[in-house]
XYZ file of C-alpha atoms in Angstrom:
524
model
C -21.132 56.250 -16.003
C -19.078 53.475 -14.402
C -15.686 52.687 -15.894
C -16.656 49.182 -16.973
C -19.746 50.523 -18.751
C -17.596 52.978 -20.686
C -15.335 50.201 -21.921
C -18.178 47.749 -22.461
C -16.757 44.891 -20.401
C -19.066 42.929 -18.108
C -18.324 39.241 -18.439
C -16.009 36.606 -19.898
C -19.087 34.451 -20.524
C -21.614 36.812 -22.040
C -20.805 39.615 -24.475
C -24.457 40.683 -24.265
C -25.325 42.149 -20.823
C -28.957 41.094 -21.323
C -27.821 37.474 -21.033
C -26.102 38.058 -17.709
C -29.053 37.493 -15.383
C -29.644 33.997 -16.814
C -26.220 32.762 -15.682
C -26.141 34.474 -12.273
C -26.643 32.045 -9.360
C -29.815 32.360 -7.299
C -29.219 31.744 -3.553
C -30.760 28.505 -2.259
C -32.262 27.724 -5.674
C -30.478 25.098 -7.778
C -30.638 25.703 -11.497
C -33.420 23.805 -13.299
C -31.865 20.986 -15.305
C -32.787 20.504 -18.973
C -34.860 17.382 -19.615
C -32.035 15.699 -21.488
C -29.650 16.008 -18.532
C -30.025 12.558 -16.991
C -30.289 10.617 -20.259
C -27.065 12.196 -21.524
C -25.247 11.816 -18.170
C -24.674 15.559 -18.132
C -25.539 15.521 -14.433
C -22.511 13.282 -13.857
C -20.272 15.706 -15.748
C -21.609 18.661 -13.757
C -21.140 16.870 -10.421
C -17.559 15.970 -11.299
C -16.786 19.497 -12.515
C -18.188 21.316 -9.505
C -16.848 19.059 -6.734
C -15.134 21.478 -4.346
C -16.568 24.495 -6.168
C -20.173 24.234 -4.990
C -20.124 27.752 -3.525
C -19.879 29.388 -6.965
C -23.264 28.325 -8.343
C -21.691 26.947 -11.517
C -24.758 24.795 -12.179
C -26.529 27.953 -13.325
C -24.026 28.453 -16.128
C -23.857 24.759 -17.049
C -27.642 24.488 -17.294
C -27.948 27.619 -19.467
C -26.542 27.103 -22.980
C -25.470 30.152 -24.935
C -28.323 31.770 -26.889
C -26.478 32.445 -30.137
C -23.415 31.753 -32.217
C -21.791 35.073 -31.263
C -21.770 34.124 -27.569
C -20.361 30.672 -28.350
C -17.505 32.143 -30.383
C -16.850 34.726 -27.662
C -16.420 31.889 -25.134
C -14.361 29.732 -27.484
C -11.952 32.618 -28.067
C -11.607 33.178 -24.322
C -10.936 29.468 -23.832
C -8.144 29.563 -26.407
C -6.550 32.455 -24.499
C -6.969 30.563 -21.237
C -5.068 27.654 -22.812
C -2.005 29.889 -23.146
C 0.152 28.874 -20.152
C 0.858 32.426 -18.952
C -2.749 33.585 -19.182
C -4.003 30.383 -17.577
C -1.509 30.740 -14.715
C -2.475 34.391 -14.168
C -6.180 33.520 -14.015
C -5.602 30.649 -11.592
C -3.449 32.853 -9.366
C -6.203 35.490 -9.330
C -8.855 32.976 -8.222
C -6.550 31.574 -5.511
C -5.918 35.023 -4.056
C -9.594 35.936 -4.165
C -10.363 32.716 -2.295
C -7.709 33.585 0.284
C -9.220 37.047 0.644
C -12.658 35.590 1.274
C -11.283 33.110 3.799
C -9.848 36.080 5.697
C -13.190 37.861 5.421
C -14.850 34.895 7.106
C -12.497 35.306 10.059
C -13.916 38.798 10.655
C -17.197 37.319 11.839
C -15.437 34.654 13.898
C -13.238 37.079 15.826
C -14.254 37.814 19.404
C -12.753 41.312 19.645
C -13.022 44.359 17.433
C -9.344 44.930 16.653
C -8.456 41.434 15.531
C -11.623 41.477 13.391
C -10.490 44.720 11.802
C -7.034 43.321 11.177
C -8.559 40.289 9.405
C -10.615 42.722 7.316
C -7.517 44.748 6.465
C -5.615 41.623 5.373
C -8.592 40.468 3.294
C -8.758 43.822 1.512
C -5.002 43.808 0.915
C -5.148 40.292 -0.554
C -7.989 41.394 -2.828
C -5.996 44.413 -3.986
C -2.945 42.242 -4.598
C -5.028 39.795 -6.662
C -6.364 42.582 -8.887
C -2.999 44.274 -9.334
C -1.227 41.000 -10.117
C -3.833 40.073 -12.736
C -3.559 43.498 -14.362
C 0.232 43.270 -14.403
C 0.161 39.766 -15.886
C -2.319 40.579 -18.653
C -0.464 43.745 -19.645
C 2.643 41.666 -20.269
C 0.861 39.097 -22.461
C -0.744 39.000 -25.903
C -4.357 37.853 -25.652
C -6.291 37.295 -28.850
C -9.871 37.165 -27.520
C -12.206 40.129 -27.120
C -12.970 39.017 -23.564
C -9.376 39.128 -22.312
C -8.587 42.285 -24.265
C -11.550 44.164 -22.780
C -10.801 42.772 -19.317
C -7.218 44.062 -19.516
C -8.404 47.547 -20.521
C -11.075 47.513 -17.810
C -8.477 46.576 -15.189
C -6.237 49.458 -16.273
C -9.115 51.880 -15.792
C -10.240 50.319 -12.528
C -6.765 50.382 -10.975
C -6.390 54.071 -11.779
C -9.681 54.965 -10.056
C -9.517 56.917 -6.786
C -11.489 54.229 -4.961
C -9.114 51.389 -5.810
C -5.965 53.483 -5.285
C -7.177 54.433 -1.810
C -8.090 50.848 -1.016
C -4.691 49.504 -2.070
C -2.406 52.320 -0.949
C -4.045 53.074 2.406
C -4.351 49.397 3.193
C -0.635 48.827 2.633
C 0.333 51.985 4.577
C -1.790 50.986 7.591
C -0.361 47.449 7.522
C 3.210 48.813 7.520
C 2.462 51.153 10.425
C 0.897 48.322 12.414
C 3.965 46.163 11.805
C 6.195 48.975 13.110
C 4.406 49.190 16.470
C 6.593 48.117 19.397
C 5.273 47.836 22.941
C 6.302 46.386 26.265
C 4.275 44.218 28.615
C 5.236 44.167 32.279
C 3.792 41.203 34.119
C 3.297 41.370 37.839
C 1.548 39.250 40.411
C -2.069 39.158 39.267
C -1.752 42.063 36.831
C 0.131 43.333 33.799
C 0.960 46.672 32.263
C 1.159 47.622 28.577
C 3.312 50.615 27.743
C 5.626 52.149 25.208
C 9.013 50.442 25.238
C 11.660 52.035 27.424
C 15.181 50.900 28.122
C 14.281 47.249 28.629
C 17.164 44.910 27.952
C 17.000 42.390 25.137
C 18.278 39.129 26.565
C 17.779 37.031 23.447
C 21.420 37.282 22.274
C 22.724 36.528 25.778
C 20.454 33.483 26.140
C 21.461 32.143 22.754
C 25.140 32.574 23.620
C 24.691 30.805 26.962
C 23.126 27.729 25.431
C 25.391 27.624 22.383
C 27.840 25.379 24.277
C 25.219 22.615 24.310
C 24.913 22.573 20.579
C 25.870 19.149 19.149
C 25.249 19.561 15.441
C 22.214 18.269 13.619
C 20.150 16.035 15.854
C 16.631 14.681 15.658
C 14.180 17.262 16.920
C 11.868 16.333 19.755
C 9.885 19.541 19.495
C 6.134 19.239 19.121
C 4.325 21.637 16.812
C 1.496 23.369 18.610
C -1.424 24.486 16.465
C -1.863 28.227 16.408
C -5.314 29.380 17.402
C -6.967 31.856 15.037
C -8.609 33.900 17.753
C -7.240 35.773 20.739
C -7.839 34.741 24.315
C -9.117 37.363 26.745
C -5.588 38.312 27.921
C -4.330 38.826 24.371
C -7.454 40.785 23.440
C -6.978 43.060 26.464
C -3.323 43.643 25.567
C -4.353 44.509 22.002
C -6.957 46.978 23.292
C -4.262 48.672 25.414
C -1.903 48.787 22.408
C -4.676 50.517 20.425
C -5.030 53.138 23.182
C -1.263 53.715 23.102
C -1.282 54.155 19.303
C -4.563 55.967 18.571
C -3.500 57.412 15.222
C -2.871 54.180 13.323
C -5.773 52.339 14.988
C -8.164 55.200 14.163
C -7.007 54.967 10.563
C -7.685 51.220 10.648
C -11.211 51.843 11.966
C -11.876 54.439 9.262
C -10.491 52.128 6.558
C -12.852 49.332 7.586
C -15.814 51.698 7.556
C -14.962 53.347 4.233
C -14.349 50.051 2.416
C -16.975 47.887 4.100
C -17.943 46.510 0.650
C -14.722 46.770 -1.317
C -15.236 43.984 -3.907
C -16.199 45.301 -7.322
C -19.232 43.499 -8.846
C -17.401 42.943 -12.132
C -14.519 41.246 -10.332
C -16.879 39.138 -8.215
C -18.448 37.929 -11.466
C -15.033 37.454 -13.085
C -13.919 35.166 -10.260
C -17.065 33.026 -10.516
C -16.914 32.788 -14.301
C -13.224 31.906 -14.238
C -14.096 29.020 -11.936
C -16.523 27.732 -14.584
C -13.812 27.580 -17.242
C -11.205 26.252 -14.802
C -13.616 23.607 -13.491
C -14.054 22.275 -17.031
C -10.309 22.478 -17.664
C -9.684 20.413 -14.536
C -12.409 17.944 -15.567
C -10.909 17.222 -18.980
C -7.258 17.353 -17.844
C -6.904 13.634 -16.934
C -8.534 12.622 -20.229
C -6.168 14.844 -22.177
C -3.244 13.391 -20.236
C -4.423 9.950 -21.350
C -4.255 11.085 -24.989
C -7.949 11.804 -25.585
C -8.528 14.863 -27.792
C -10.703 17.919 -27.141
C -11.303 20.728 -29.625
C -13.333 23.884 -30.036
C -15.879 22.945 -32.728
C -16.501 24.918 -35.881
C -20.154 25.936 -35.435
C -22.790 27.016 -37.941
C -26.368 28.181 -37.462
C -27.247 27.664 -41.133
C -25.386 24.586 -42.406
C -26.620 21.258 -41.015
C -23.710 19.249 -42.375
C -21.782 17.736 -39.477
C -18.462 15.953 -39.130
C -16.641 14.776 -35.999
C -13.482 12.710 -35.630
C -12.644 10.689 -32.496
C -15.818 11.431 -30.555
C -16.281 9.810 -27.135
C -18.466 10.017 -24.029
C -16.560 12.080 -21.394
C -18.818 10.944 -18.534
C -17.747 7.364 -19.258
C -14.206 8.187 -20.392
C -13.206 9.953 -17.176
C -14.131 6.839 -15.188
C -12.273 4.549 -17.589
C -9.189 6.767 -17.389
C -9.369 6.678 -13.593
C -9.357 2.878 -13.815
C -6.522 2.797 -16.353
C -8.740 1.410 -19.116
C -8.750 2.266 -22.818
C -11.387 4.532 -24.370
C -12.767 3.782 -27.843
C -13.488 6.788 -30.058
C -15.819 7.008 -33.058
C -16.374 9.195 -36.103
C -19.530 10.305 -37.870
C -20.532 12.523 -40.752
C -23.765 13.997 -42.075
C -23.505 15.661 -45.473
C -25.917 17.040 -48.042
C -29.494 16.051 -47.159
C -28.425 13.539 -44.470
C -30.019 14.291 -41.099
C -30.655 11.004 -39.256
C -28.144 8.460 -37.986
C -29.640 4.985 -37.515
C -27.487 2.885 -35.150
C -28.008 -0.886 -35.100
C -26.031 -3.914 -33.979
C -25.643 -6.298 -31.052
C -26.477 -5.391 -27.479
C -23.679 -4.075 -25.276
C -21.841 -2.936 -28.384
C -21.597 0.787 -27.633
C -24.724 1.981 -29.454
C -26.195 3.864 -26.462
C -22.781 5.320 -25.597
C -22.486 6.613 -29.178
C -25.933 8.237 -29.005
C -25.210 9.746 -25.591
C -21.850 11.107 -26.782
C -23.598 12.663 -29.802
C -25.925 14.559 -27.476
C -23.159 15.554 -25.052
C -21.139 16.867 -27.966
C -23.884 19.253 -29.039
C -24.701 20.337 -25.484
C -21.089 21.153 -24.589
C -20.725 22.984 -27.905
C -23.745 25.153 -26.976
C -21.922 26.119 -23.770
C -18.961 27.359 -25.814
C -16.655 24.698 -24.354
C -14.236 22.333 -26.094
C -15.906 19.078 -27.088
C -14.539 15.531 -26.991
C -13.044 14.960 -30.423
C -10.028 15.686 -32.588
C -12.057 17.725 -35.074
C -15.684 18.840 -35.013
C -18.008 20.723 -37.359
C -21.478 21.078 -35.800
C -24.840 22.709 -36.390
C -26.066 24.953 -33.582
C -29.241 23.216 -32.401
C -31.835 25.067 -30.364
C -32.942 22.188 -28.104
C -31.881 18.619 -27.376
C -34.709 16.131 -26.839
C -34.101 12.564 -25.642
C -36.357 9.522 -25.695
C -34.657 6.777 -23.699
C -36.208 3.601 -22.354
C -37.634 4.051 -18.838
C -38.421 1.606 -16.097
C -42.150 1.141 -15.624
C -43.499 3.423 -12.895
C -46.482 1.951 -11.026
C -47.245 5.292 -9.404
C -48.412 6.998 -12.615
C -50.803 4.137 -13.543
C -49.465 4.110 -17.109
C -48.064 1.093 -18.870
C -44.579 1.209 -20.345
C -45.746 1.596 -23.944
C -48.241 4.300 -23.015
C -45.514 6.189 -21.179
C -43.257 5.983 -24.237
C -46.044 7.253 -26.483
C -46.820 10.168 -24.152
C -43.166 11.186 -24.044
C -42.629 10.891 -27.806
C -45.803 12.906 -28.415
C -44.415 15.675 -26.206
C -41.207 15.687 -28.248
C -42.997 15.657 -31.621
C -45.151 18.634 -30.612
C -42.223 20.728 -29.349
C -39.399 20.130 -31.840
C -38.384 22.594 -34.493
C -36.267 22.217 -37.654
C -33.317 23.352 -35.522
C -33.747 20.643 -32.854
C -31.761 17.510 -32.089
C -33.605 14.330 -31.075
C -31.942 11.221 -29.671
C -34.072 8.061 -29.553
C -32.599 5.081 -27.743
C -34.331 1.687 -28.078
C -37.753 3.324 -28.311
C -40.931 1.198 -28.357
C -39.254 -1.961 -27.064
C -42.376 -2.595 -24.983
C -44.384 -3.687 -28.020
C -44.066 -6.182 -30.871
C -41.427 -5.801 -33.552
C -44.039 -4.939 -36.200
C -45.694 -2.292 -34.028
C -42.309 -0.889 -33.000
C -41.355 -0.616 -36.672
C -44.618 1.178 -37.529
C -44.357 3.597 -34.599
C -40.674 4.353 -35.278
C -41.372 4.927 -38.975
C -44.233 7.325 -38.208
C -42.106 9.357 -35.789
C -39.104 9.448 -38.110
C -41.241 10.540 -41.067
C -42.359 13.528 -38.981
C -38.725 14.341 -38.136
C -37.721 13.950 -41.796
C -40.473 16.391 -42.759
C -39.145 18.926 -40.242
C -35.551 18.445 -41.481
C -34.167 18.100 -37.937
C -31.099 16.135 -36.825
C -31.727 12.817 -35.097
C -29.882 9.775 -33.777
C -31.967 6.622 -33.493
C -30.638 3.515 -31.745
C -32.854 0.593 -32.727
C -33.062 -3.166 -33.305
C -35.275 -2.608 -36.367
C -33.005 -2.798 -39.399
C -35.582 -2.085 -42.082
C -36.332 1.518 -41.085
C -32.761 2.454 -42.048
C -34.013 2.425 -45.670
C -36.976 4.670 -44.952
C -35.383 7.758 -46.537
C -32.229 8.955 -48.279
C -31.782 11.340 -45.345
C -31.018 8.369 -43.055
C -27.434 7.182 -42.543
C -26.927 3.618 -41.331
C -24.221 2.954 -38.743
C -23.523 -0.432 -37.169
C -21.930 -1.517 -33.919
C -19.215 -4.007 -34.877
C -17.756 -7.140 -33.325
C -14.382 -8.803 -33.626
C -14.335 -10.681 -36.956
C -12.662 -13.633 -35.262
C -15.031 -13.684 -32.274
C -18.679 -12.849 -32.782
C -19.201 -12.264 -29.052
C -16.318 -9.781 -28.678
C -17.529 -6.160 -29.029
C -15.145 -3.611 -30.523
C -17.340 -0.654 -29.479
C -16.615 0.828 -32.878
C -19.638 2.274 -34.695
C -19.022 2.285 -38.445
C -20.953 3.635 -41.375
C -22.380 0.735 -43.377
C -25.756 -0.753 -44.318
C -27.575 -2.609 -41.602
C -28.271 -6.217 -42.566
C -28.981 -7.787 -39.188
C -26.192 -10.319 -39.581
C -24.050 -8.904 -36.784
C -26.937 -9.118 -34.355
C -27.939 -12.560 -35.635
C -24.359 -13.837 -35.319
C -24.184 -12.500 -31.780
C -27.403 -14.278 -30.812
C -26.265 -17.492 -32.496
C -23.039 -17.429 -30.547
C -24.827 -16.637 -27.278
C -27.207 -19.570 -27.623
C -24.619 -21.950 -29.155
C -26.302 -22.029 -32.565
C -23.332 -21.182 -34.780
C -22.385 -23.528 -37.590
C -19.501 -24.884 -35.518
C -21.861 -25.495 -32.574
C -24.356 -27.382 -34.739
C -21.674 -29.501 -36.437
C -20.177 -30.401 -33.063
C -23.564 -31.501 -31.758
C -24.179 -33.613 -34.856
C -20.787 -35.234 -34.458
C -21.371 -35.891 -30.767
C -24.866 -37.300 -31.303
C -25.188 -41.043 -30.605
């Protein structure tokens, strides 16, 4: 039985080994995106997270939410350990060294001669060994609280004491020292050269330095030009190296044997650890500028039985990261569902933040299902099984369906696939028909959702359906009380009466009381 099996450690993402295959990358096959991805701008978050980390296949993890509450809590606990400065620094140092090791591995295939290729391989293996030893040393000196880090630390202790790793690390360092100790002499003649063991050749370096010391004039501006070192050897250097190998057969034979014995030296658990660390670190780097701007993130309190929800200072991170980049302020919002409340009805003027609120609601639940911190100061969430979105689409002439028909087909697909554990987000649904028909269609769909007791956010211009059931909470996008056309982007809990929207339209078309009085005064 392998050491890691005995201890039970496999992954910092998945405590259940059966889950592991779902988050492993598949070469040349991007992960299938959930249907809600584009509507919720999760694709933008993923692209921003993985920029520069495309080689790790992180999309597979991001597109595969955790299957249960135990996995989510396992990841949340690891994240809280990662937030400790010493543990975070140790994990980042490990990933940097592993990347350096793999960069050296790539040079093996680019080398034109066997001995420089083997030296690149030796240095890659040494860097790998150093990364593992440093991580083990760092974790043994710290106090992790998560199961993931605790099991990883114990697994590393066992792995480092194995014969295979000790040979890899100790023999690699011994061979490197012996190679560094090699001294040889090259005698250059007319059209030829000779490589041999050093004899009594004179070292003229001290004499040359002494001769030119008289020309020294203190610190002066250097006119030297840096020449870029080439990574490979030219044919003269390669020939010299081959002769040096023939002069020192013992150490070079050991180098050859080392490369053969450890041709695949990376442990599968550590390969996975590096990739999974990049997932957490990619998200940490994504949210870092938002945190620096004062926006809060927290690990939500999750339940798979209680559908009451409460979040303070929620925001849309896909939008917020762009606003922060531009030096603009980000508006946060709160919401609460308690008792029998399941549906949030969002109304108010256009361009008032209603769609952003709905999108942030969906993002919040999706990120929570990944076991990641969510945008908010405090969050208590229900663990939903699926997130379904019904956003307005542009009419597509290719499918020969009208806009309303397309909306009906898509909502029918959602209605037939939801469960009481689902989340549905409807954004301006049925705008392609009359107000009366839109009200009837929305009411019919919502009554089905109410019967299934699922959680839903519905952004709509139809005020009256907010009173359809006691399970519906009305929230309204507000405007500046002194300026009806100035959006605050705050979504507040209050009854929908249509006056905000009406006031906005009146202001837009110059039909406010002040506008009408001015016209009457100005009339001839």
